[in-house]
């Protein structure tokens, strides 16, 4: 047996995205944000997108390009603190924003990637974050229903991949990437380095290739991936 | 191994096509691996936490930490990955398995599967079978056509506790290939040396015949 | 900053276990089963235990020793197929057995280890495995409530640990170990090799030491860990 | 850095004792790290996926992939581990953090915390703060005693949307250390050069005094 291969040109991978799609985008700040796939999605032009991302990057960086180009209708996120532009769009009603507690967003995505319907959690009970949420009692305790999240597309950034799509992430660039890589119908990964099958130790794989659909090699990294000087 | 069994395994192996992710259930299905072309690009999954199963190893060459879900000592292939049990079943439940091949006590003409419990006789627990049967994109059964007492396993309705409802698409047996269609069982292929009458007699439900000639395997 | 250290003698770790405790035990078959901690629990003698383990090993191996010694009142598991002795105890009513679908047991443990109340799943809907379970509708679909599982103690087998308790597992010896290592009040780990702080690459850690309470070094492995010749 | 702020940070650092797992919230709390003894055995957690935070690095020495949840470039220590966001918050919600130090807009005398939203003015989202506040075993607040306009942050009841109810055990400010007890706020320490009357005036709730002398910090 040999494993199937999934290396794909960036344009072909991005061409699958349609107007109205839900797109998960990895990253927490700069680390792990698939900057090049995001640029390709801007060039592709699909509109009316629902984005799922921990944060909105900073003005002029990452998914802010998709906000600038008006391709985003809705953003499911945890915190926009570093992007005043995104807050402006939200406050003026030009994008709809749904805030989640950060770990709950992670669990909702993981649940979607694990074929579950929802997780039950007490996070936010008794605060305005619980408003409008379904409540279920289990063993006499109240829990909020946090429904599983899935997407049509996930855009993932990995440090290394083999041709089957086994992935490893660098340092804190891991964050939401392995979760989103489980939770989309088409999982598109940009990788800094492609290594041969067998080069990643099987114990060290962070995302098994079974979850991955397209592996897109990055050439030289753009300046967007570099250390930000504030 | 009997000639009929070898032919059944070889036929079932043809169900596995390039690019698939496949889980082969404990028992007969596991043996299908020996009938796959060595260069077939396919990913075999085992629920105890491995994708990319390589050949089974004899004890003297085995790694004590590397088994499949049936307890056989297996090996890696280039590109294998190990993961925990939650991730393993995340793959299953999220629909990342293209195909699972399972054993059966009973299969109904509506595609119900019973393969985990015989009340009062056999109830070792459901293990991972229910999730495979309920969530793999395609579920096929690999089984003898009748049980050891000669009773049919293909029935109008299952009598045993179900593993999953309406999930079996095809059954490979030592006598035939039988598809589960909206109208019930359809005989689609015959084993060498077996007649339609013999298959019908060994089947506990109506068996439709296609308009075309039946291929042999 | 330097990280705290948690290396501990086996007897001291096991001495925490009390009659009536719930004890999670890692392993799927031989790989990952903490054979030596199990032997120490037999010697310790705590009774009326509820064990949570994927399987009951084989007669005369692993947790079968605890079944033989009559220390187990209840077993939460997925499959006893390889242990006719355990099936006999169940059939004669000397132990209570709760069967879970394997991946659902994994998720229930992970939920306990993640501070969630339950997961919602459609696995087993319409079969006898759904009998007696709470059903919740989310977005018009029925789901079974699968409550989170936690334990007082988890017994874990790892291949390598550093003194802080960062762990790596070998091959398919991983299985339930990283999940149970999240889900107990006291997580006791037997390890084949202790390496210095910093020797495990931070990207390659399978279980972060934050989840671990006691690290017990194994000497020479007993024959119970060896390849089984059937 | 003002003298009062340095003393506050230094005092808060003493809250961290050997063996703890600690999350320092964005803003003032993060700066506490600079006041910990270098040989203190402690594990610092950041919610974007790292345990074992080492010193903050200047841009020219930074690893582009290694930040804390506030976006600062940090480093590893021997024994650091990286993990995904689900695992990171599993640690938080399952009670594996011994202590979290958070900033605050308001703290009530029953230990309610408001630190994420000022309706109409500031609503960037709750991020990871709610889980830290709700689930760390001990929650303390590190904050100036009053806001920029001089209004008290310690109140009988919060007026802003809550982050968590009844979770704050202690507040470290530039003026005092205040404990949240069943009966309300208790003044337990005073900053150098600050009087009880000054603290009381800057506090929007009754402030009980202990029977013993107030230590200075």
Coordinates of N, CA and C in Angstrom, one line a residue, chain C residues 13-227:
Chain C
X13 N 2.2 7.2 45.0 CA 1.2 7.6 44.0 C -0.1 6.7 44.2
X14 N 0.1 5.4 44.3 CA -1.0 4.5 44.4 C -1.8 4.6 45.7
X15 N -1.0 5.0 46.8 CA -1.6 5.1 48.1 C -2.8 6.1 48.2
X16 N -2.9 7.0 47.2 CA -4.0 8.0 47.2 C -5.3 7.3 46.9
X17 N -5.3 6.1 46.3 CA -6.6 5.5 45.8 C -7.3 5.0 47.0
X18 N -8.7 5.2 47.0 CA -9.5 4.8 48.1 C -10.6 3.9 47.7
X19 N -11.1 3.1 48.6 CA -12.2 2.2 48.3 C -13.4 3.0 47.7
X20 N -14.0 2.5 46.6 CA -15.1 3.2 46.0 C -14.7 4.2 44.9
X21 N -13.4 4.4 44.7 CA -12.9 5.4 43.7 C -13.3 5.0 42.3
X22 N -13.4 6.0 41.4 CA -13.5 5.7 40.0 C -12.0 5.9 39.5
X23 N -11.6 4.9 38.7 CA -10.2 4.8 38.2 C -10.2 4.6 36.7
X24 N -9.7 5.6 36.0 CA -9.5 5.4 34.5 C -8.2 4.7 34.3
X25 N -8.2 3.8 33.3 CA -7.0 3.0 33.0 C -6.8 3.1 31.5
X26 N -5.6 3.6 31.1 CA -5.3 3.7 29.7 C -5.1 2.4 29.0
X27 N -5.0 2.4 27.7 CA -4.6 1.2 27.0 C -5.7 0.7 26.1
X28 N -5.3 0.0 25.0 CA -6.2 -0.6 24.1 C -5.5 -1.9 23.8
X29 N -6.0 -3.1 24.4 CA -5.2 -4.3 24.4 C -4.0 -4.0 25.3
X30 N -2.9 -4.7 24.9 CA -1.6 -4.5 25.7 C -1.1 -3.0 25.5
X31 N -0.9 -2.5 24.3 CA -0.3 -1.2 24.1 C -1.0 -0.1 25.0
X32 N -0.2 0.5 25.8 CA -0.7 1.7 26.6 C -1.3 1.3 27.9
X33 N -1.4 0.0 28.1 CA -2.0 -0.4 29.4 C -0.9 -0.3 30.5
X34 N -1.2 0.4 31.6 CA -0.2 0.6 32.7 C -0.1 -0.6 33.6
X35 N 0.6 -1.6 33.0 CA 0.6 -2.9 33.7 C 1.2 -2.8 35.1
X36 N 2.2 -2.0 35.3 CA 2.8 -2.0 36.6 C 2.0 -1.2 37.6
X37 N 1.4 -0.1 37.2 CA 0.5 0.6 38.1 C -0.7 -0.3 38.5
X38 N -1.2 -1.1 37.6 CA -2.3 -2.0 37.9 C -1.9 -3.0 38.9
X39 N -0.7 -3.6 38.8 CA -0.1 -4.5 39.8 C 0.0 -3.9 41.2
X40 N 0.4 -2.6 41.1 CA 0.5 -1.9 42.4 C -0.9 -1.6 43.0
X41 N -1.9 -1.4 42.2 CA -3.2 -1.3 42.7 C -3.7 -2.6 43.3
X42 N -3.4 -3.7 42.7 CA -3.7 -5.0 43.3 C -3.1 -5.1 44.7
X43 N -1.8 -4.8 44.7 CA -1.1 -4.9 46.0 C -1.7 -3.9 47.1
X44 N -2.1 -2.8 46.6 CA -2.7 -1.8 47.5 C -4.0 -2.2 48.1
X45 N -4.8 -2.9 47.2 CA -6.0 -3.5 47.7 C -7.3 -2.7 47.8
X46 N -7.3 -1.5 47.3 CA -8.6 -0.7 47.3 C -9.7 -1.5 46.6
X47 N -10.9 -1.5 47.2 CA -12.0 -2.3 46.7 C -13.1 -1.4 46.2
X48 N -14.1 -2.1 45.6 CA -15.4 -1.5 45.2 C -15.1 -0.4 44.2
X49 N -14.1 -0.6 43.3 CA -13.7 0.3 42.3 C -14.6 0.4 41.1
X50 N -14.8 1.5 40.6 CA -15.3 1.6 39.2 C -14.2 1.9 38.3
X51 N -14.0 1.0 37.3 CA -12.9 1.1 36.3 C -13.5 1.7 35.1
X52 N -12.8 2.6 34.4 CA -13.1 3.0 33.1 C -11.9 2.6 32.2
X53 N -12.2 1.7 31.3 CA -11.1 1.2 30.4 C -11.8 0.7 29.1
X54 N -11.1 1.0 28.0 CA -11.6 0.6 26.7 C -12.0 -0.9 26.6
X55 N -11.2 -1.8 27.2 CA -11.4 -3.2 27.1 C -10.9 -3.8 28.4
X56 N -11.1 -5.1 28.7 CA -10.7 -5.7 29.9 C -9.4 -6.5 29.8
X57 N -8.6 -6.1 28.8 CA -7.4 -6.9 28.5 C -7.8 -8.4 28.2
X58 N -6.9 -9.3 28.5 CA -7.1 -10.7 28.3 C -7.0 -11.4 29.6
X59 N -7.6 -12.6 29.8 CA -7.5 -13.3 31.1 C -6.0 -13.4 31.5
X60 N -5.8 -13.0 32.8 CA -4.5 -13.0 33.4 C -3.6 -11.9 33.0
X61 N -4.1 -10.9 32.3 CA -3.3 -9.7 31.9 C -4.0 -8.4 32.3
X62 N -3.2 -7.4 32.6 CA -3.7 -6.0 32.8 C -4.8 -6.0 33.8
X63 N -5.9 -5.3 33.5 CA -7.0 -5.1 34.5 C -7.6 -6.4 34.9
X64 N -7.4 -7.5 34.2 CA -8.0 -8.8 34.6 C -7.5 -9.1 36.0
X65 N -6.3 -8.7 36.4 CA -5.8 -8.9 37.8 C -6.7 -8.3 38.8
X66 N -7.2 -7.1 38.5 CA -8.1 -6.4 39.4 C -9.5 -7.1 39.4
X67 N -9.9 -7.7 38.3 CA -11.1 -8.4 38.3 C -11.0 -9.7 39.1
X68 N -9.8 -10.4 38.9 CA -9.5 -11.6 39.6 C -9.5 -11.4 41.1
X69 N -9.0 -10.3 41.6 CA -8.9 -10.0 43.0 C -10.1 -9.5 43.6
X70 N -11.2 -9.3 42.8 CA -12.5 -8.9 43.3 C -12.5 -7.4 43.7
X71 N -11.6 -6.6 43.2 CA -11.6 -5.2 43.6 C -12.5 -4.3 42.8
X72 N -13.1 -4.9 41.7 CA -13.9 -4.1 40.8 C -15.4 -4.3 41.0
X73 N -16.1 -3.3 41.2 CA -17.6 -3.4 41.3 C -18.2 -3.1 40.0
X74 N -17.6 -2.2 39.2 CA -18.3 -1.7 38.0 C -17.2 -1.4 37.0
X75 N -17.6 -1.7 35.7 CA -16.7 -1.5 34.6 C -17.4 -0.7 33.5
X76 N -16.8 0.5 33.1 CA -17.3 1.3 32.0 C -16.4 1.0 30.9
X77 N -16.9 0.4 29.8 CA -16.0 -0.1 28.8 C -16.7 -0.1 27.4
X78 N -16.0 -0.6 26.4 CA -16.6 -0.7 25.1 C -16.7 -2.1 24.5
X79 N -15.8 -3.0 25.0 CA -15.7 -4.3 24.4 C -14.9 -5.3 25.3
X80 N -15.5 -6.4 25.6 CA -14.8 -7.4 26.4 C -14.5 -8.6 25.6
X81 N -14.5 -8.6 24.3 CA -14.4 -9.7 23.5 C -13.2 -10.6 23.7
X82 N -12.1 -10.1 24.2 CA -10.9 -10.9 24.4 C -10.8 -11.4 25.8
X83 N -11.8 -11.1 26.7 CA -11.6 -11.6 28.1 C -12.9 -12.3 28.5
X84 N -12.9 -13.6 28.3 CA -14.0 -14.5 28.7 C -14.2 -14.5 30.2
X85 N -13.2 -14.3 30.9 CA -13.3 -14.2 32.4 C -14.2 -13.0 32.8
X86 N -13.9 -11.8 32.1 CA -14.7 -10.6 32.4 C -16.2 -10.8 32.0
X87 N -16.4 -11.5 30.9 CA -17.7 -11.7 30.4 C -18.5 -12.6 31.4
X88 N -17.7 -13.6 31.9 CA -18.3 -14.5 33.0 C -18.7 -13.7 34.2
X89 N -17.9 -12.8 34.7 CA -18.2 -12.0 35.9 C -19.5 -11.1 35.6
X90 N -19.5 -10.6 34.4 CA -20.7 -9.8 34.0 C -21.9 -10.6 34.0
X91 N -21.9 -11.8 33.3 CA -23.0 -12.6 33.1 C -23.6 -13.2 34.5
X92 N -22.6 -13.4 35.4 CA -23.1 -13.9 36.7 C -23.4 -12.8 37.7
X93 N -23.3 -11.5 37.2 CA -23.8 -10.4 38.0 C -22.7 -10.0 39.1
X94 N -21.5 -10.5 39.0 CA -20.5 -10.1 40.0 C -19.9 -8.8 39.7
X95 N -19.9 -8.3 38.5 CA -19.5 -6.9 38.2 C -20.7 -6.3 37.3
X96 N -20.9 -5.0 37.5 CA -21.8 -4.3 36.7 C -21.0 -3.8 35.5
X97 N -21.5 -3.9 34.3 CA -20.8 -3.4 33.1 C -21.7 -2.4 32.4
X98 N -21.1 -1.3 32.0 CA -21.7 -0.3 31.2 C -21.0 -0.2 29.9
X99 N -21.6 -0.6 28.8 CA -21.0 -0.5 27.4 C -21.3 0.8 26.8
X100 N -20.2 1.3 26.2 CA -20.3 2.6 25.4 C -19.8 2.3 24.0
X101 N -20.3 3.0 23.0 CA -19.6 3.0 21.7 C -18.2 3.6 21.9
X102 N -17.2 3.0 21.3 CA -15.8 3.3 21.6 C -15.5 4.8 21.4
X103 N -15.9 5.4 20.3 CA -15.6 6.8 20.1 C -16.4 7.7 21.1
X104 N -17.5 7.2 21.5 CA -18.4 8.0 22.4 C -17.7 7.9 23.8
X105 N -17.2 6.8 24.2 CA -16.5 6.7 25.5 C -15.3 7.7 25.4
X106 N -14.6 7.7 24.3 CA -13.5 8.6 24.2 C -13.9 10.1 24.3
X107 N -15.0 10.4 23.7 CA -15.6 11.8 23.8 C -16.1 12.1 25.2
X108 N -16.7 11.2 25.8 CA -17.2 11.4 27.2 C -16.0 11.7 28.1
X109 N -14.9 11.0 28.0 CA -13.7 11.2 28.8 C -13.1 12.6 28.5
X110 N -13.0 12.8 27.1 CA -12.4 14.1 26.7 C -13.3 15.3 27.2
X111 N -14.6 15.1 27.2 CA -15.5 16.2 27.7 C -15.2 16.4 29.2
X112 N -15.1 15.3 29.9 CA -14.7 15.5 31.4 C -13.4 16.2 31.6
X113 N -12.5 15.9 30.7 CA -11.2 16.5 30.8 C -11.1 17.9 30.2
X114 N -12.2 18.3 29.6 CA -12.3 19.7 29.0 C -13.3 20.6 29.7
X115 N -13.8 20.1 30.9 CA -14.7 21.0 31.7 C -16.0 21.2 31.0
X116 N -16.4 20.2 30.1 CA -17.8 20.3 29.5 C -18.7 19.4 30.3
X117 N -20.0 19.7 30.1 CA -21.0 18.9 30.8 C -21.4 17.6 30.1
X118 N -21.3 17.6 28.8 CA -21.7 16.5 27.9 C -21.4 16.8 26.5
X119 N -21.5 15.8 25.6 CA -21.5 16.0 24.2 C -22.9 15.5 23.7
X120 N -23.3 16.0 22.6 CA -24.6 15.5 22.0 C -24.2 14.8 20.7
X121 N -24.7 13.6 20.6 CA -24.3 12.7 19.5 C -25.5 11.9 18.9
X122 N -25.5 11.6 17.7 CA -26.6 10.7 17.1 C -26.2 9.3 17.0
X123 N -25.0 8.9 17.6 CA -24.5 7.5 17.5 C -25.5 6.6 18.4
X124 N -26.0 5.6 17.8 CA -26.9 4.7 18.5 C -28.3 5.0 18.5
X125 N -28.7 6.2 18.0 CA -30.1 6.6 17.8 C -30.9 5.5 17.1
X126 N -32.0 5.1 17.6 CA -32.7 4.0 16.9 C -32.3 2.6 17.1
X127 N -31.3 2.5 18.0 CA -30.8 1.1 18.5 C -31.0 1.0 20.0
X128 N -30.8 -0.2 20.5 CA -31.0 -0.4 21.9 C -29.9 0.4 22.7
X129 N -28.8 0.8 22.1 CA -27.8 1.6 22.8 C -28.4 2.9 23.2
X130 N -29.5 3.4 22.6 CA -30.0 4.7 23.0 C -31.0 4.6 24.2
X131 N -31.3 3.3 24.5 CA -32.4 3.2 25.6 C -32.0 3.8 26.9
X132 N -32.9 4.6 27.4 CA -32.7 5.2 28.7 C -31.8 6.5 28.7
X133 N -31.4 6.9 27.5 CA -30.6 8.1 27.4 C -31.5 9.3 27.2
X134 N -31.0 10.4 27.7 CA -31.7 11.7 27.6 C -31.6 12.1 26.1
X135 N -32.7 12.6 25.5 CA -32.6 13.1 24.1 C -32.9 14.6 24.1
X136 N -32.1 15.3 23.3 CA -32.2 16.7 23.2 C -32.3 17.0 21.7
X137 N -33.2 18.0 21.4 CA -33.3 18.4 20.0 C -32.5 19.7 19.8
X138 N -31.7 19.7 18.8 CA -30.9 20.9 18.4 C -31.2 21.1 16.9
X139 N -31.6 22.3 16.6 CA -31.9 22.6 15.2 C -32.8 21.5 14.5
X140 N -33.8 21.0 15.3 CA -34.7 20.1 14.7 C -34.2 18.7 14.6
X141 N -33.0 18.4 15.1 CA -32.5 17.0 15.0 C -32.4 16.5 16.4
X142 N -32.7 15.2 16.6 CA -32.5 14.5 17.8 C -31.1 14.1 18.1
X143 N -30.6 14.3 19.3 CA -29.3 13.9 19.7 C -29.4 13.2 21.1
X144 N -28.5 12.2 21.4 CA -28.4 11.7 22.7 C -27.5 12.5 23.5
X145 N -27.8 12.7 24.8 CA -26.9 13.4 25.7 C -25.9 12.3 26.2
X146 N -24.6 12.6 26.0 CA -23.6 11.7 26.4 C -22.8 12.4 27.5
X147 N -23.1 12.2 28.8 CA -22.5 13.0 29.8 C -21.0 12.8 30.0
X148 N -20.3 13.9 30.3 CA -18.9 13.9 30.6 C -18.6 12.9 31.7
X149 N -17.4 12.3 31.5 CA -16.9 11.3 32.5 C -15.6 11.9 33.1
X150 N -15.6 11.9 34.4 CA -14.3 12.2 35.1 C -14.1 11.1 36.2
X151 N -12.8 11.1 36.7 CA -12.5 10.0 37.6 C -11.6 10.7 38.7
X152 N -11.6 10.0 39.9 CA -10.7 10.5 40.9 C -9.2 10.3 40.5
X153 N -9.0 9.2 39.9 CA -7.6 8.8 39.5 C -7.6 8.3 38.1
X154 N -6.5 8.7 37.4 CA -6.2 8.1 36.1 C -4.8 7.4 36.1
X155 N -4.8 6.2 35.6 CA -3.5 5.4 35.5 C -3.1 5.4 34.0
X156 N -2.0 6.0 33.8 CA -1.5 6.3 32.4 C -0.2 5.6 32.1
X157 N 0.0 5.1 30.9 CA 1.3 4.6 30.5 C 1.8 5.4 29.4
X158 N 3.0 6.0 29.6 CA 3.7 6.8 28.6 C 5.1 6.2 28.2
X159 N 5.5 6.5 27.0 CA 6.9 6.1 26.7 C 7.9 6.9 27.3
X160 N 7.7 8.3 27.2 CA 8.7 9.2 27.8 C 8.0 10.3 28.5
X161 N 8.7 10.8 29.6 CA 8.2 11.9 30.3 C 9.3 12.8 30.7
X162 N 9.1 14.1 30.9 CA 10.1 14.9 31.6 C 9.6 15.1 33.0
X163 N 10.4 15.7 33.9 CA 10.0 15.8 35.3 C 8.7 16.6 35.5
X164 N 8.4 17.5 34.6 CA 7.1 18.3 34.7 C 5.9 17.4 34.3
X165 N 6.1 16.3 33.7 CA 5.0 15.4 33.3 C 4.6 15.6 31.8
X166 N 5.3 16.3 31.0 CA 5.1 16.3 29.6 C 5.3 14.9 29.1
X167 N 4.4 14.4 28.3 CA 4.4 13.0 27.9 C 4.4 12.8 26.4
X168 N 5.1 11.7 26.0 CA 4.9 11.2 24.7 C 4.5 9.7 24.7
X169 N 3.7 9.2 23.8 CA 3.3 7.8 23.7 C 3.9 7.2 22.5
X170 N 4.1 5.9 22.5 CA 4.6 5.1 21.4 C 3.4 4.6 20.6
X171 N 3.5 4.8 19.3 CA 2.6 4.2 18.3 C 1.2 4.1 18.8
X172 N 0.6 2.9 18.7 CA -0.8 2.8 19.1 C -1.0 2.6 20.6
X173 N 0.1 2.7 21.3 CA -0.1 2.8 22.8 C -0.6 4.1 23.3
X174 N -0.9 5.0 22.3 CA -1.5 6.3 22.7 C -2.9 6.1 23.1
X175 N -3.8 5.7 22.2 CA -5.2 5.4 22.4 C -5.9 6.3 23.4
X176 N -6.4 5.7 24.5 CA -7.1 6.5 25.5 C -6.3 7.3 26.5
X177 N -5.0 7.0 26.5 CA -4.1 7.6 27.5 C -4.2 9.2 27.5
X178 N -4.0 9.8 26.4 CA -4.0 11.3 26.5 C -5.4 11.9 26.9
X179 N -6.5 11.1 26.7 CA -7.8 11.6 27.0 C -8.0 11.4 28.5
X180 N -7.6 10.2 29.0 CA -7.8 10.0 30.5 C -6.8 10.9 31.3
X181 N -5.7 11.2 30.7 CA -4.7 12.1 31.4 C -5.3 13.5 31.6
X182 N -6.4 13.8 30.9 CA -7.0 15.1 31.1 C -8.2 15.1 32.1
X183 N -8.6 13.9 32.4 CA -10.0 13.8 33.0 C -10.1 13.3 34.4
X184 N -8.9 13.3 35.1 CA -9.0 12.8 36.5 C -8.4 13.9 37.5
X185 N -8.8 13.8 38.7 CA -8.3 14.7 39.7 C -6.9 14.5 40.0
X186 N -6.5 13.2 40.0 CA -5.1 12.8 40.2 C -4.6 12.0 39.0
X187 N -3.7 12.4 38.2 CA -3.2 11.7 37.0 C -1.9 11.1 37.3
X188 N -1.8 9.8 37.4 CA -0.6 9.1 37.8 C -0.1 8.4 36.5
X189 N 1.2 8.7 36.2 CA 1.7 8.2 34.9 C 2.9 7.3 35.2
X190 N 2.9 6.1 34.6 CA 4.1 5.3 34.6 C 4.8 5.5 33.3
X191 N 6.2 5.7 33.4 CA 6.9 6.0 32.1 C 8.1 5.1 32.0
X192 N 8.3 4.7 30.7 CA 9.4 3.9 30.4 C 10.8 4.6 30.5
X193 N 10.8 5.9 30.2 CA 12.0 6.6 30.3 C 11.7 8.1 30.7
X194 N 12.5 8.5 31.7 CA 12.4 9.9 32.1 C 13.6 10.7 31.5
X195 N 13.2 11.8 30.8 CA 14.2 12.6 30.1 C 14.3 13.9 30.8
X196 N 15.4 14.7 30.7 CA 15.5 16.0 31.4 C 14.5 17.0 30.8
X197 N 14.1 18.0 31.6 CA 13.3 19.1 31.1 C 14.0 19.7 29.9
X198 N 13.3 19.9 28.8 CA 13.8 20.4 27.6 C 14.2 19.4 26.6
X199 N 14.2 18.1 27.0 CA 14.6 17.0 26.0 C 13.5 16.7 25.1
X200 N 12.3 16.9 25.5 CA 11.1 16.6 24.6 C 10.9 17.9 23.8
X201 N 10.9 17.9 22.4 CA 10.6 19.1 21.7 C 9.2 19.6 22.0
X202 N 9.0 20.9 22.3 CA 7.7 21.3 22.7 C 6.6 21.1 21.7
X203 N 7.0 20.9 20.4 CA 6.0 20.6 19.4 C 5.5 19.2 19.4
X204 N 6.4 18.3 20.0 CA 6.1 16.9 19.9 C 5.5 16.3 21.2
X205 N 5.2 17.2 22.2 CA 4.6 16.7 23.4 C 3.1 16.2 23.1
X206 N 2.8 15.0 23.5 CA 1.4 14.6 23.3 C 0.4 15.0 24.4
X207 N 0.9 14.9 25.7 CA 0.1 15.3 26.8 C 0.9 16.4 27.6
X208 N 0.5 17.7 27.6 CA 1.2 18.7 28.4 C 1.2 18.3 29.9
X209 N 2.3 18.6 30.5 CA 2.5 18.3 31.9 C 1.5 18.9 32.8
X210 N 0.9 20.0 32.4 CA -0.2 20.7 33.2 C -1.2 19.7 33.7
X211 N -1.5 18.7 32.9 CA -2.5 17.7 33.2 C -2.1 16.6 34.2
X212 N -0.8 16.5 34.4 CA -0.2 15.4 35.1 C 0.2 15.7 36.6
X213 N -0.1 14.8 37.5 CA 0.2 15.0 38.9 C 1.4 14.3 39.4
X214 N 1.5 13.0 39.0 CA 2.6 12.2 39.5 C 3.2 11.4 38.3
X215 N 4.6 11.4 38.3 CA 5.3 10.7 37.3 C 6.1 9.6 37.9
X216 N 5.8 8.4 37.6 CA 6.4 7.2 38.2 C 7.4 6.5 37.2
X217 N 8.7 6.5 37.5 CA 9.6 5.8 36.5 C 9.4 4.3 36.7
X218 N 9.4 3.7 35.5 CA 9.4 2.2 35.5 C 10.9 1.7 35.4
X219 N 11.2 0.7 36.0 CA 12.5 0.1 35.8 C 12.5 -0.8 34.5
X220 N 13.1 -1.9 34.5 CA 13.0 -2.9 33.4 C 11.5 -3.3 33.3
X221 N 11.1 -3.3 32.1 CA 9.7 -3.7 31.8 C 9.4 -5.1 32.1
X222 N 8.3 -5.4 32.7 CA 8.0 -6.8 32.9 C 7.5 -7.5 31.6
X223 N 7.4 -8.8 31.7 CA 7.0 -9.5 30.5 C 5.6 -9.2 30.0
X224 N 4.8 -8.6 30.9 CA 3.4 -8.2 30.5 C 3.3 -7.2 29.4
X225 N 4.4 -6.5 29.2 CA 4.4 -5.5 28.1 C 4.8 -6.1 26.7
X226 N 5.3 -7.3 26.8 CA 5.9 -7.9 25.5 C 4.8 -8.3 24.5
X227 N 5.3 -8.5 23.3 CA 4.5 -9.0 22.2 C 3.8 -10.3 22.7

